[in-house]
């Protein structure tokens, strides 16, 4: 779903794209295949970075593959498009660690990685930048939409697909019901691709400031662009 969204989103050939939580590198490779200026893949695991590099080579594209925690390997850098398929499966506290489980487990409510990721977006998006995030409805759709708004981004759901719970979630049904994360008897989830983008406000302020306009003029323009009400965080 995320690769499909990257295939169809409007992208300038000068765009810099970052895929965080990149795993195999498939999403960064999809961006690179669109001929963008630079595609970067970041994953916590060194093995994922090697895999992304190898997969990029096999697909005949260039991907800068790095390893580290979220935006740490790209500190100080900004991107026109950030994509993420973070781990989002709620894990009961005290669960025995399992090899590779950081690819899916994300704290007791499934939000341990996605919340940090959203909070750090303003430091890594360009003024016109956009983000595309995949998650399950089990992890809380309205929480993600509200959190994106909280960092000044206008959220919208660009894809949704309803289906039976995946195998890991199915194995945790009792926990999910006890935490109110799903309601029986239909054991279904919705997979979503959520987009966030600045609603004109931030982009126009940054452009005006860069163009040397006095800050008061820029702020007036931002209020006008936002339809009369400037958003917090803009
Ligand atoms: C659901 S998988 C993503 C799969 C990927 N989209 C693909 O096509 O292969 C989540 C990935 O996030 C990585 N991850 C987990 N926590 C992370 C963190 N704090 N920073 C960066 N990557 C992380 C995991 O190693 C795993 O590869």
Short mmCIF file of C-alpha atoms and ligand atoms in Angstrom, two decimals:
data_model
loop_
_atom_site.label_atom_id
_atom_site.label_comp_id
_atom_site.label_asym_id
_atom_site.label_seq_id
_atom_site.Cartn_x
_atom_site.Cartn_y
_atom_site.Cartn_z
CA UNK A 1 0.00 0.00 0.00
CA UNK A 2 2.81 2.42 0.88
CA UNK A 3 4.74 1.62 -2.29
CA UNK A 4 1.54 2.23 -4.30
CA UNK A 5 1.11 5.61 -2.63
CA UNK A 6 4.74 6.49 -3.47
CA UNK A 7 4.21 5.38 -7.07
CA UNK A 8 1.27 7.75 -7.54
CA UNK A 9 2.08 10.81 -5.39
CA UNK A 10 3.15 13.95 -7.28
CA UNK A 11 6.94 14.16 -6.93
CA UNK A 12 9.36 16.75 -8.23
CA UNK A 13 12.47 15.18 -9.84
CA UNK A 14 14.52 17.33 -7.40
CA UNK A 15 12.75 15.75 -4.41
CA UNK A 16 14.68 14.16 -1.57
CA UNK A 17 12.79 11.15 -0.19
CA UNK A 18 13.37 9.37 3.13
CA UNK A 19 11.87 6.00 4.09
CA UNK A 20 12.16 5.42 7.86
CA UNK A 21 11.75 1.89 9.24
CA UNK A 22 12.75 0.74 5.78
CA UNK A 23 13.16 -3.05 6.29
CA UNK A 24 13.85 -4.54 2.85
CA UNK A 25 14.15 -1.07 1.27
CA UNK A 26 11.16 -1.71 -1.02
CA UNK A 27 9.60 1.72 -0.44
CA UNK A 28 12.86 3.66 -0.87
CA UNK A 29 13.54 1.64 -4.02
CA UNK A 30 10.08 2.57 -5.36
CA UNK A 31 10.91 6.25 -4.77
CA UNK A 32 14.35 5.89 -6.38
CA UNK A 33 12.75 4.23 -9.42
CA UNK A 34 10.69 7.40 -9.92
CA UNK A 35 13.93 9.25 -10.63
CA UNK A 36 13.98 11.53 -7.59
CA UNK A 37 17.15 13.42 -6.66
CA UNK A 38 17.91 11.16 -3.69
CA UNK A 39 16.24 8.25 -1.91
CA UNK A 40 17.37 7.36 1.61
CA UNK A 41 16.40 4.31 3.67
CA UNK A 42 16.86 4.20 7.46
CA UNK A 43 16.30 1.17 9.68
CA UNK A 44 17.30 0.35 13.22
CA UNK A 45 19.06 -2.80 12.07
CA UNK A 46 22.35 -2.93 10.24
CA UNK A 47 21.16 -6.03 8.38
CA UNK A 48 18.20 -4.08 6.96
CA UNK A 49 20.55 -1.38 5.67
CA UNK A 50 22.64 -4.03 3.90
CA UNK A 51 19.48 -5.64 2.52
CA UNK A 52 18.16 -2.31 1.22
CA UNK A 53 21.54 -1.59 -0.43
CA UNK A 54 21.60 -5.03 -2.08
CA UNK A 55 17.94 -4.81 -3.20
CA UNK A 56 18.57 -1.35 -4.65
CA UNK A 57 21.49 -2.70 -6.65
CA UNK A 58 19.42 -5.67 -7.87
CA UNK A 59 16.74 -3.20 -9.00
CA UNK A 60 19.26 -0.94 -10.75
CA UNK A 61 18.64 2.15 -8.57
CA UNK A 62 20.67 4.14 -6.02
CA UNK A 63 19.48 4.19 -2.41
CA UNK A 64 21.46 5.66 0.47
CA UNK A 65 20.85 3.02 3.16
CA UNK A 66 21.69 3.88 6.77
CA UNK A 67 21.05 2.26 10.12
CA UNK A 68 20.04 3.86 13.40
CA UNK A 69 17.09 4.95 15.48
CA UNK A 70 14.47 6.86 13.43
CA UNK A 71 15.96 10.20 12.26
CA UNK A 72 19.26 9.87 14.14
CA UNK A 73 21.30 8.90 11.02
CA UNK A 74 19.90 11.91 9.09
CA UNK A 75 20.21 14.52 11.86
CA UNK A 76 20.03 18.06 10.45
CA UNK A 77 18.63 16.91 7.07
CA UNK A 78 15.25 17.76 5.55
CA UNK A 79 13.19 15.82 3.00
CA UNK A 80 10.37 16.59 0.57
CA UNK A 81 8.70 13.24 1.24
CA UNK A 82 9.05 11.04 4.30
CA UNK A 83 7.48 7.58 4.26
CA UNK A 84 7.19 5.10 7.12
CA UNK A 85 5.82 1.66 7.81
CA UNK A 86 6.72 1.60 11.49
CA UNK A 87 6.12 -1.35 13.81
CA UNK A 88 2.57 -0.94 15.19
CA UNK A 89 1.55 -4.20 16.86
CA UNK A 90 0.50 -3.79 20.53
CA UNK A 91 2.58 -6.07 22.75
CA UNK A 92 1.40 -7.23 26.17
CA UNK A 93 3.79 -5.99 28.89
CA UNK A 94 6.24 -8.66 29.99
CA UNK A 95 6.19 -10.46 26.63
CA UNK A 96 9.33 -12.57 26.12
CA UNK A 97 11.59 -10.85 23.54
CA UNK A 98 11.86 -12.74 20.28
CA UNK A 99 14.43 -12.44 17.49
CA UNK A 100 13.34 -9.74 15.03
CA UNK A 101 10.32 -8.66 17.10
CA UNK A 102 11.23 -4.97 16.82
CA UNK A 103 9.94 -5.20 13.25
CA UNK A 104 6.38 -5.47 14.60
CA UNK A 105 6.14 -4.92 18.40
CA UNK A 106 5.58 -1.29 19.39
CA UNK A 107 4.82 -1.07 23.10
CA UNK A 108 1.63 -1.86 24.99
CA UNK A 109 -0.61 0.23 22.69
CA UNK A 110 1.37 -0.14 19.45
CA UNK A 111 2.28 3.57 19.37
CA UNK A 112 5.83 3.54 20.77
CA UNK A 113 7.50 4.20 17.39
CA UNK A 114 4.78 6.03 15.43
CA UNK A 115 4.34 8.74 18.10
CA UNK A 116 8.08 9.50 18.28
CA UNK A 117 8.25 9.53 14.50
CA UNK A 118 5.42 12.06 14.16
CA UNK A 119 6.83 14.31 16.89
CA UNK A 120 10.18 14.53 15.06
CA UNK A 121 8.70 15.29 11.62
CA UNK A 122 8.90 19.11 11.87
CA UNK A 123 12.70 18.86 12.16
CA UNK A 124 12.98 16.80 8.97
CA UNK A 125 10.32 17.96 6.50
CA UNK A 126 10.91 20.79 4.06
CA UNK A 127 8.41 23.65 4.08
CA UNK A 128 6.31 21.90 1.39
CA UNK A 129 7.14 18.43 2.67
CA UNK A 130 4.70 15.56 3.02
CA UNK A 131 4.63 12.37 5.04
CA UNK A 132 2.97 9.03 4.25
CA UNK A 133 2.54 6.60 7.14
CA UNK A 134 1.03 3.09 7.19
CA UNK A 135 -0.69 1.78 10.26
CA UNK A 136 -3.46 -0.50 11.45
CA UNK A 137 -6.71 0.84 12.89
CA UNK A 138 -5.90 -1.31 15.95
CA UNK A 139 -3.15 1.20 16.77
CA UNK A 140 -5.57 4.16 16.86
CA UNK A 141 -6.38 6.10 13.71
CA UNK A 142 -7.73 9.21 15.45
CA UNK A 143 -4.61 9.38 17.66
CA UNK A 144 -2.42 9.55 14.55
CA UNK A 145 -4.60 12.17 12.86
CA UNK A 146 -4.60 14.32 16.02
CA UNK A 147 -0.87 13.94 16.54
CA UNK A 148 -0.14 15.03 12.96
CA UNK A 149 -2.34 18.10 13.48
CA UNK A 150 -0.49 18.79 16.69
CA UNK A 151 2.80 19.16 14.80
CA UNK A 152 1.14 21.50 12.28
CA UNK A 153 0.39 18.97 9.52
CA UNK A 154 -2.97 18.57 7.81
CA UNK A 155 -3.77 14.83 7.90
CA UNK A 156 -5.84 12.81 5.45
CA UNK A 157 -6.41 9.11 4.86
CA UNK A 158 -5.35 8.31 1.30
CA UNK A 159 -5.87 4.53 1.29
CA UNK A 160 -7.77 2.10 3.46
CA UNK A 161 -8.14 -1.66 3.25
CA UNK A 162 -10.31 -3.71 5.61
CA UNK A 163 -9.52 -7.35 6.26
CA UNK A 164 -9.06 -10.06 8.88
CA UNK A 165 -6.47 -9.45 11.60
CA UNK A 166 -2.95 -10.40 10.58
CA UNK A 167 -1.31 -13.49 12.15
CA UNK A 168 0.51 -11.66 14.99
CA UNK A 169 -2.58 -9.64 15.98
CA UNK A 170 -4.73 -12.79 15.82
CA UNK A 171 -2.42 -14.39 18.39
CA UNK A 172 -3.05 -11.42 20.75
CA UNK A 173 -6.83 -11.15 20.47
CA UNK A 174 -7.50 -11.55 24.22
CA UNK A 175 -5.01 -8.78 25.03
CA UNK A 176 -6.38 -6.48 22.30
CA UNK A 177 -9.96 -6.94 23.55
CA UNK A 178 -8.95 -6.45 27.20
CA UNK A 179 -7.21 -3.17 26.27
CA UNK A 180 -10.20 -2.02 24.19
CA UNK A 181 -8.03 -1.95 21.04
CA UNK A 182 -10.49 -4.17 19.14
CA UNK A 183 -14.09 -5.10 19.75
CA UNK A 184 -15.48 -8.57 19.04
CA UNK A 185 -17.06 -10.44 17.43
CA UNK A 186 -15.61 -9.24 14.09
CA UNK A 187 -11.85 -9.70 14.34
CA UNK A 188 -10.95 -7.26 11.63
CA UNK A 189 -8.55 -4.40 11.18
CA UNK A 190 -8.26 -1.64 8.65
CA UNK A 191 -4.87 -0.90 7.14
CA UNK A 192 -4.45 2.76 6.37
CA UNK A 193 -2.07 5.03 4.53
CA UNK A 194 -2.21 8.44 6.19
CA UNK A 195 -0.76 11.55 4.57
CA UNK A 196 0.28 14.69 6.40
CA UNK A 197 1.22 17.94 4.75
CA UNK A 198 1.55 21.56 5.74
CA UNK A 199 -1.66 23.40 4.99
CA UNK A 200 0.01 26.29 3.15
CA UNK A 201 0.70 28.15 6.37
CA UNK A 202 4.22 27.02 7.12
CA UNK A 203 5.30 26.93 3.47
CA UNK A 204 4.25 30.51 2.82
CA UNK A 205 5.89 31.79 6.02
CA UNK A 206 9.18 30.08 5.17
CA UNK A 207 9.06 31.24 1.54
CA UNK A 208 8.31 34.84 2.56
CA UNK A 209 11.02 34.87 5.23
CA UNK A 210 13.53 33.48 2.71
CA UNK A 211 12.49 36.17 0.24
CA UNK A 212 13.41 38.79 2.86
CA UNK A 213 9.90 40.00 3.67
CA UNK A 214 9.42 41.43 7.14
CA UNK A 215 8.12 38.77 9.51
CA UNK A 216 4.86 40.65 10.19
CA UNK A 217 3.98 40.50 6.48
CA UNK A 218 4.77 36.78 6.37
CA UNK A 219 2.58 36.06 9.36
CA UNK A 220 -0.31 38.07 7.89
CA UNK A 221 0.01 36.08 4.71
CA UNK A 222 0.06 32.82 6.63
CA UNK A 223 -3.19 33.72 8.40
CA UNK A 224 -4.78 34.61 5.06
CA UNK A 225 -3.58 31.33 3.45
CA UNK A 226 -4.92 29.35 6.36
CA UNK A 227 -8.35 30.87 5.81
CA UNK A 228 -8.17 33.34 8.67
CA UNK A 229 -6.96 31.16 11.52
CA UNK A 230 -3.25 30.39 11.94
CA UNK A 231 -2.62 26.90 13.30
CA UNK A 232 -0.58 26.21 16.38
CA UNK A 233 2.89 25.02 15.45
CA UNK A 234 2.91 26.88 12.14
C1 LIG B 1 6.93 -3.28 9.46
S1 LIG B 1 8.65 -3.30 9.16
C2 LIG B 1 8.83 -2.33 7.69
C3 LIG B 1 8.92 -3.16 6.43
C4 LIG B 1 9.32 -2.38 5.21
N1 LIG B 1 8.33 -1.40 4.83
C5 LIG B 1 9.59 -3.31 4.03
O1 LIG B 1 9.06 -3.09 2.94
O2 LIG B 1 10.35 -4.27 4.21
C6 LIG B 1 9.24 -2.19 10.40
C7 LIG B 1 10.73 -1.92 10.35
O3 LIG B 1 11.01 -0.88 11.29
C8 LIG B 1 12.31 -1.10 11.84
N2 LIG B 1 12.37 -0.34 13.10
C9 LIG B 1 11.81 -0.62 14.30
N3 LIG B 1 12.06 0.35 15.19
C10 LIG B 1 12.82 1.28 14.54
C11 LIG B 1 13.42 2.51 14.93
N4 LIG B 1 13.29 2.97 16.19
N5 LIG B 1 14.13 3.21 14.01
C12 LIG B 1 14.29 2.73 12.75
N6 LIG B 1 13.75 1.57 12.31
C13 LIG B 1 13.02 0.85 13.20
C14 LIG B 1 12.37 -2.61 11.98
O4 LIG B 1 13.71 -3.05 12.04
C15 LIG B 1 11.63 -3.08 10.71
O5 LIG B 1 12.53 -3.31 9.67
#
